[in-house]
mmCIF file with all atom_site columns, C-alpha atoms in Angstrom:
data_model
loop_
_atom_site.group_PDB
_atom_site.id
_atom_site.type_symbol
_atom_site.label_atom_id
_atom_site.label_alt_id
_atom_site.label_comp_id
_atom_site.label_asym_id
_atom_site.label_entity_id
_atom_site.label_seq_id
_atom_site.pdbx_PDB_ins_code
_atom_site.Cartn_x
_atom_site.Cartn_y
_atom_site.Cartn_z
_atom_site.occupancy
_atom_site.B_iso_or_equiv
_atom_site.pdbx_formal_charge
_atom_site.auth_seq_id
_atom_site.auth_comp_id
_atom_site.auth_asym_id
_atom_site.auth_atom_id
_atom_site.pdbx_PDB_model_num
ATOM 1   C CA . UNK A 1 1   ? 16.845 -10.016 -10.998 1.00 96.00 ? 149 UNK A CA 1
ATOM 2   C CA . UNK A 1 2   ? 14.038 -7.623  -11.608 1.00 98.00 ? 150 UNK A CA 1
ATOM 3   C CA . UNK A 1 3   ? 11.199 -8.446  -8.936  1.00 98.00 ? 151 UNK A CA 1
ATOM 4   C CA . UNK A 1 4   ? 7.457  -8.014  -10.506 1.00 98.00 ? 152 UNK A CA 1
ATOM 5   C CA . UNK A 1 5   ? 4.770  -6.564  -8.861  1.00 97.00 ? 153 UNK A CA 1
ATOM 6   C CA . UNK A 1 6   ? 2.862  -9.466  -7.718  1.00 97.00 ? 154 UNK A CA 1
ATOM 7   C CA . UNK A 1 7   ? 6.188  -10.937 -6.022  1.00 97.00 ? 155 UNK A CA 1
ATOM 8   C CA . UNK A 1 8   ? 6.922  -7.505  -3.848  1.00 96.00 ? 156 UNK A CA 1
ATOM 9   C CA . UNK A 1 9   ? 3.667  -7.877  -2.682  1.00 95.00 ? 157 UNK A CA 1
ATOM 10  C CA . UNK A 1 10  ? 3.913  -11.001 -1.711  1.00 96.00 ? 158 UNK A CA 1
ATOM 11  C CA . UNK A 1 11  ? 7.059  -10.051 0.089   1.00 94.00 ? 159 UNK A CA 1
ATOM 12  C CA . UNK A 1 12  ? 5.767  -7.056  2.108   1.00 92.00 ? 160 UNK A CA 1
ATOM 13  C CA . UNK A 1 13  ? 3.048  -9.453  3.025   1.00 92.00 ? 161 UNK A CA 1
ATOM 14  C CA . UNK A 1 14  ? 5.757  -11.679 4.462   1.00 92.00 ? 162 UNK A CA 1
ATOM 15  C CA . UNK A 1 15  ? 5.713  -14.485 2.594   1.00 96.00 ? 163 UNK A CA 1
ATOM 16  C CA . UNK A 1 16  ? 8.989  -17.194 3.101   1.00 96.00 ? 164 UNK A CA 1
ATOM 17  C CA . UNK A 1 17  ? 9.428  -17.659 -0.432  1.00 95.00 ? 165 UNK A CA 1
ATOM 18  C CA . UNK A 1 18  ? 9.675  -14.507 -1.257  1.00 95.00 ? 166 UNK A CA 1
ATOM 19  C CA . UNK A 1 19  ? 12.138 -13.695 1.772   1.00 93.00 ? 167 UNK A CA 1
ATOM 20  C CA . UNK A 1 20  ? 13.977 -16.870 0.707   1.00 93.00 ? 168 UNK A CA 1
ATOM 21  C CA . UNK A 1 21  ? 14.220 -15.581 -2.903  1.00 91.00 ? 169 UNK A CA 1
ATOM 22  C CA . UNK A 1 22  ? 15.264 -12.306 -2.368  1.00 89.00 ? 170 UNK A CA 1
ATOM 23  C CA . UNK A 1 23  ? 17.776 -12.612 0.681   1.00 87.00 ? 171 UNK A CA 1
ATOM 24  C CA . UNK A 1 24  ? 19.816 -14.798 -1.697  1.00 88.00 ? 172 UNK A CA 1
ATOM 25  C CA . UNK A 1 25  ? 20.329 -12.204 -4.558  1.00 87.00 ? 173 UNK A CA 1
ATOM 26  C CA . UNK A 1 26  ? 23.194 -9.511  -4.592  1.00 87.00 ? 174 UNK A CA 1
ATOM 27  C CA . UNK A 1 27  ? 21.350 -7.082  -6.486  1.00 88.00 ? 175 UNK A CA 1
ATOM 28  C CA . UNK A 1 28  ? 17.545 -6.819  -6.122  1.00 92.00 ? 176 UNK A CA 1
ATOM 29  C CA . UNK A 1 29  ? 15.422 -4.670  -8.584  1.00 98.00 ? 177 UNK A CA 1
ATOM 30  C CA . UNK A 1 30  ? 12.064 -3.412  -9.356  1.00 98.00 ? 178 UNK A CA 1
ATOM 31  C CA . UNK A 1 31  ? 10.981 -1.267  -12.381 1.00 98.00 ? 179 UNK A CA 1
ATOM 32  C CA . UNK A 1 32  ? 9.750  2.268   -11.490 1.00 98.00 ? 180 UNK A CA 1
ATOM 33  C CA . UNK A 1 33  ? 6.512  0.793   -12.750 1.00 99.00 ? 181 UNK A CA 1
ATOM 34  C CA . UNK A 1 34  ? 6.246  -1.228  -10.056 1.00 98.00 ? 182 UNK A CA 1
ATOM 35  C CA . UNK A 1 35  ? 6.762  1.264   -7.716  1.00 98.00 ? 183 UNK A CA 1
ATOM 36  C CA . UNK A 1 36  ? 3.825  3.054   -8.755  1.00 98.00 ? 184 UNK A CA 1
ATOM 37  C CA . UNK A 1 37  ? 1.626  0.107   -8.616  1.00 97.00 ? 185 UNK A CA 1
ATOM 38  C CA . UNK A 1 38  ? 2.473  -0.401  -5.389  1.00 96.00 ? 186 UNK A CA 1
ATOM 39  C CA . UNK A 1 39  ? 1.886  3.523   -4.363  1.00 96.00 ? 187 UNK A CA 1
ATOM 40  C CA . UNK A 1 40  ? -0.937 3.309   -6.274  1.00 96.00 ? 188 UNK A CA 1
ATOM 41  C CA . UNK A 1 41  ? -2.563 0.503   -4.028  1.00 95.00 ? 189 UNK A CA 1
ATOM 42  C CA . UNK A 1 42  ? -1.642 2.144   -0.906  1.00 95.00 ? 190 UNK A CA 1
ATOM 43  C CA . UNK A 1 43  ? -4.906 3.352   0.686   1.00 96.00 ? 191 UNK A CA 1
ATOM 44  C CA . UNK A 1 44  ? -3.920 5.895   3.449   1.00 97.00 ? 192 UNK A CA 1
ATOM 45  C CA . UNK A 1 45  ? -0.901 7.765   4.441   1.00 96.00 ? 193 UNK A CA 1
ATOM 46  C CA . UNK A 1 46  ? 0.255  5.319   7.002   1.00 96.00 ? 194 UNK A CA 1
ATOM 47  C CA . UNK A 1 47  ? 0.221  2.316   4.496   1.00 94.00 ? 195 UNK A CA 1
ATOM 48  C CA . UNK A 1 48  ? 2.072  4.246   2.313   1.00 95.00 ? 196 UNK A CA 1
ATOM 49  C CA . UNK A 1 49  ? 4.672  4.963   5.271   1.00 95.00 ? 197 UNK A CA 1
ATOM 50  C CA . UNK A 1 50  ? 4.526  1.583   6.246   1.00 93.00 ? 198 UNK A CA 1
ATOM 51  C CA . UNK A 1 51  ? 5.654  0.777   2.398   1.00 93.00 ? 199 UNK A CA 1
ATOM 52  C CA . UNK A 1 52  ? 8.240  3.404   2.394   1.00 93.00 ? 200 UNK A CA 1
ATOM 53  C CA . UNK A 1 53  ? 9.752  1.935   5.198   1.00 93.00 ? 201 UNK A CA 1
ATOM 54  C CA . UNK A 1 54  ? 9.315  -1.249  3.924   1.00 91.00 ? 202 UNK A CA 1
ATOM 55  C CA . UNK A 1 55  ? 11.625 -0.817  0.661   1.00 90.00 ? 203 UNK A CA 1
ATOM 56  C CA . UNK A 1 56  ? 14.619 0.315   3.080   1.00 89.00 ? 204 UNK A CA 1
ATOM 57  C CA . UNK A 1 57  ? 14.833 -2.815  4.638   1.00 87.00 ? 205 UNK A CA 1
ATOM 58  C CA . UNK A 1 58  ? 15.507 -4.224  1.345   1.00 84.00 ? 206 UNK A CA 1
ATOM 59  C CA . UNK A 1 59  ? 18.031 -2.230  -0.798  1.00 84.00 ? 207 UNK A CA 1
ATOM 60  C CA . UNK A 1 60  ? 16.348 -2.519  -4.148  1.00 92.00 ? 208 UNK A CA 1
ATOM 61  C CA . UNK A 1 61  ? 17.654 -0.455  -6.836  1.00 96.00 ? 209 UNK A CA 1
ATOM 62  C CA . UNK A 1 62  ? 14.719 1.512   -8.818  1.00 97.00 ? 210 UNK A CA 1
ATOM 63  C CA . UNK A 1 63  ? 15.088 1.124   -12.640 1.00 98.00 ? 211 UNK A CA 1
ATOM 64  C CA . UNK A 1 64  ? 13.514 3.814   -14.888 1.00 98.00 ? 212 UNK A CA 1
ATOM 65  C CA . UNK A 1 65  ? 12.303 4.013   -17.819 1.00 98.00 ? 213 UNK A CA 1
ATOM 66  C CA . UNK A 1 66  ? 13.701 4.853   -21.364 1.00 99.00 ? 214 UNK A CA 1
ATOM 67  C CA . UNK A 1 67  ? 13.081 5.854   -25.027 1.00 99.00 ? 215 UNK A CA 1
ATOM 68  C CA . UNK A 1 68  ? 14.024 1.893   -25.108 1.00 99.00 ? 216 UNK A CA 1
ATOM 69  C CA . UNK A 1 69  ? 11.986 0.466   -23.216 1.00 99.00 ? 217 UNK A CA 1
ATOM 70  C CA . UNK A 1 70  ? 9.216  2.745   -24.647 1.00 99.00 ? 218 UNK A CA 1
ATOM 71  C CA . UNK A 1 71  ? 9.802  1.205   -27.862 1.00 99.00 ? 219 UNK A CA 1
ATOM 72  C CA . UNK A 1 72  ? 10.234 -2.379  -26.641 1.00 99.00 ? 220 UNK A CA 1
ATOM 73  C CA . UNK A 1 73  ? 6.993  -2.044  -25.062 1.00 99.00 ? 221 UNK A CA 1
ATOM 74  C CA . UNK A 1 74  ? 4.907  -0.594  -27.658 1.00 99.00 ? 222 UNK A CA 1
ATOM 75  C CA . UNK A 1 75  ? 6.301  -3.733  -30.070 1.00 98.00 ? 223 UNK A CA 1
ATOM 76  C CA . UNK A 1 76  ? 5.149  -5.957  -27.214 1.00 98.00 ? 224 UNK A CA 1
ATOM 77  C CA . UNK A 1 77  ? 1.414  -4.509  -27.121 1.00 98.00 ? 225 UNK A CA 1
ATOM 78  C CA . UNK A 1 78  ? 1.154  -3.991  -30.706 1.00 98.00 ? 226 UNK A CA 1
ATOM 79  C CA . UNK A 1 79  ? 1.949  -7.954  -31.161 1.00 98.00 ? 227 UNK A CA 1
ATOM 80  C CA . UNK A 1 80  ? 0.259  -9.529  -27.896 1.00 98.00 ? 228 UNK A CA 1
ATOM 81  C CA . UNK A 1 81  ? -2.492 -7.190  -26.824 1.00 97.00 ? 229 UNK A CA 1
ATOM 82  C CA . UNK A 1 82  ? -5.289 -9.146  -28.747 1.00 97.00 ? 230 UNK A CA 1
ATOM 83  C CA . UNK A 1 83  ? -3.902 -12.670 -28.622 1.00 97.00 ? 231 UNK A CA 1
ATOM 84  C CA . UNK A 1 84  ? -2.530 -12.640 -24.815 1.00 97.00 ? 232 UNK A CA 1
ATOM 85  C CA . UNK A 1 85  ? -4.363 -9.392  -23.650 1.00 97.00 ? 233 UNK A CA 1
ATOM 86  C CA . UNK A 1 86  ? -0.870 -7.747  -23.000 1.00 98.00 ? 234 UNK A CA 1
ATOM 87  C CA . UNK A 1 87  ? -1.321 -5.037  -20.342 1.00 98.00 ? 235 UNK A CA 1
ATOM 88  C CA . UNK A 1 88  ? 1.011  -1.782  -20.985 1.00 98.00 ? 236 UNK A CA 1
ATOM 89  C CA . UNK A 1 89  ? 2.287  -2.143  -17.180 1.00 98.00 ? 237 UNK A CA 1
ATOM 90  C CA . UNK A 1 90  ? 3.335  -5.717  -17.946 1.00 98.00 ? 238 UNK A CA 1
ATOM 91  C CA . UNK A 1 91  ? 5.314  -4.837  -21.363 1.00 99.00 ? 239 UNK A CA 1
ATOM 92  C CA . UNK A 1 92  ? 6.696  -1.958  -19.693 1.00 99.00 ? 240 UNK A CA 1
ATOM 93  C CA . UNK A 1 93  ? 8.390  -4.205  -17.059 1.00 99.00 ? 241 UNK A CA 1
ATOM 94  C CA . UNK A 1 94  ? 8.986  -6.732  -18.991 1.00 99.00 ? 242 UNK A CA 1
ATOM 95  C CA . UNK A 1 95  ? 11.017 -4.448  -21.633 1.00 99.00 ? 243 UNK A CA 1
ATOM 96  C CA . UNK A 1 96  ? 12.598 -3.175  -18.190 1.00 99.00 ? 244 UNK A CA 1
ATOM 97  C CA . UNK A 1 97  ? 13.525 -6.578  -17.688 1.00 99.00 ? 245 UNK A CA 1
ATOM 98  C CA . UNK A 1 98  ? 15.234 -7.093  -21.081 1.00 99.00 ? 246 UNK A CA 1
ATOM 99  C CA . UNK A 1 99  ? 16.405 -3.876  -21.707 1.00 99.00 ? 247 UNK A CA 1
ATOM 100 C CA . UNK A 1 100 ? 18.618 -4.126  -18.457 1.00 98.00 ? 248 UNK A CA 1
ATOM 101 C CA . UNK A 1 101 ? 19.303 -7.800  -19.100 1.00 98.00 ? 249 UNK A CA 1
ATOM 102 C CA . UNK A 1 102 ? 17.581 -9.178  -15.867 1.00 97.00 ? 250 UNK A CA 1
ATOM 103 C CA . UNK A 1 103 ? 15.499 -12.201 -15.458 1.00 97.00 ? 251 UNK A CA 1
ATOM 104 C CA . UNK A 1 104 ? 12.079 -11.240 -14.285 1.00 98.00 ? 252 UNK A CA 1
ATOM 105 C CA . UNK A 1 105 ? 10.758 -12.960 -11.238 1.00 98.00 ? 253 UNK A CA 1
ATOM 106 C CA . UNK A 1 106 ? 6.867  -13.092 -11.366 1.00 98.00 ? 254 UNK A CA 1
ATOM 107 C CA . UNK A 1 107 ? 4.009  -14.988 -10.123 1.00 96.00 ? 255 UNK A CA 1
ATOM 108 C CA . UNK A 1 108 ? 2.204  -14.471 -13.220 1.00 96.00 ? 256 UNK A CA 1
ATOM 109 C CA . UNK A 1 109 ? 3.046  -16.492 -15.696 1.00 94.00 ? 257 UNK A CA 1
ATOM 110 C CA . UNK A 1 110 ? 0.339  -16.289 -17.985 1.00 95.00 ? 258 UNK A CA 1
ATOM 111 C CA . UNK A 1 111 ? 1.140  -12.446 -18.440 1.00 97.00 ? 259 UNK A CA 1
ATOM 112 C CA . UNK A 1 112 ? 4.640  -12.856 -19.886 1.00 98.00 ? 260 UNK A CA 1
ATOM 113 C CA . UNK A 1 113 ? 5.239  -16.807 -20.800 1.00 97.00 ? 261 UNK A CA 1
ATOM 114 C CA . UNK A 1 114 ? 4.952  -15.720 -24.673 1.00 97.00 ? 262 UNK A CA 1
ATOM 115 C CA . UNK A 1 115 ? 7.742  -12.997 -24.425 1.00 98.00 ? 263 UNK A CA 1
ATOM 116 C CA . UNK A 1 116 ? 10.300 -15.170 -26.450 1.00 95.00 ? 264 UNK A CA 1
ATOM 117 C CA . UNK A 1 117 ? 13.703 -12.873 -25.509 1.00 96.00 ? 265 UNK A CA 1
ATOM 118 C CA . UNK A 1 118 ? 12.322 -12.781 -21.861 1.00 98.00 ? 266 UNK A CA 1
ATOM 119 C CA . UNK A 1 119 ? 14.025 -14.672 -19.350 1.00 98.00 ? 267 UNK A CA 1
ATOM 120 C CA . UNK A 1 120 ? 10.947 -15.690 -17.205 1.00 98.00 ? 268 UNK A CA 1
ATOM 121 C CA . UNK A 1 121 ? 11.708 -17.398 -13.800 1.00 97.00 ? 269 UNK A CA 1
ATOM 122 C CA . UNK A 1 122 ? 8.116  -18.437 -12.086 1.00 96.00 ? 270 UNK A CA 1
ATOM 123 C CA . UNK A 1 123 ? 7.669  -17.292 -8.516  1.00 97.00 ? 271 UNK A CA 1
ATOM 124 C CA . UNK A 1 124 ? 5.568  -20.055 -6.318  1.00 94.00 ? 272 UNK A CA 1
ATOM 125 C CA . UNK A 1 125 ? 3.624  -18.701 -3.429  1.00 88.00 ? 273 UNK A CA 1
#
């Protein structure tokens, strides 16, 4: 299960559902463009720590990009920018998603509910 960006968030904020969610999977995973949001967003050095320290406690394996998912993702913002104002972050993890044959796990359903080969599972605060 690939986690989205919205969910980890969620997560390090310590919501149940989230805990609940993740405890139960085997293998957790979040693209590398996620990671980067989330570094992104950190406004000093010790909420960046804090975060650091954070993904330890839950092992989840960082999936990178690839001339694949590069490709994937262009198709999806050449097709769905204009109609569904597809965001290059989002088709980047969703192609992450399908690329590595993971379900995506997202609060944000209105960002990815038109990806047809995407298997979408809604995350409920």
């Amino acid at each position: 299960m690939l986690i989205d960006t919205d969910v980890l968030i969620w997560l390090a904020r310590g919501n149940e559902n989230a805990k609940n969610i993740l405890l139960n999977q085997n293998t957790k995973y979040i693209s590398v463009i996620t990671y980067m949001e989330m570094l992104q967003g950190m406004k000093n050095k010790l909420e960046m720590n804090a975060f650091l320290k954070f993904l330890k406690q839950y092992p989840f394996e960082i999936l990178p990009l690839n001339e694949k998912i590069g490709e994937m993702a262009s198709h999806l913002v050449k097709n769905h920018a204009l109609s569904h104002n597809m965001q290059m972050a989002d088709a980047l993890i969703a192609s992450t998603a399908m690329v590595y044959n993971q379900s995506l796990l997202s609060a944000n359903y209105k960002h990815y509910h038109f990806i047809d080969d995407l298997n979408l599972m809604k995350f409920t605060v």
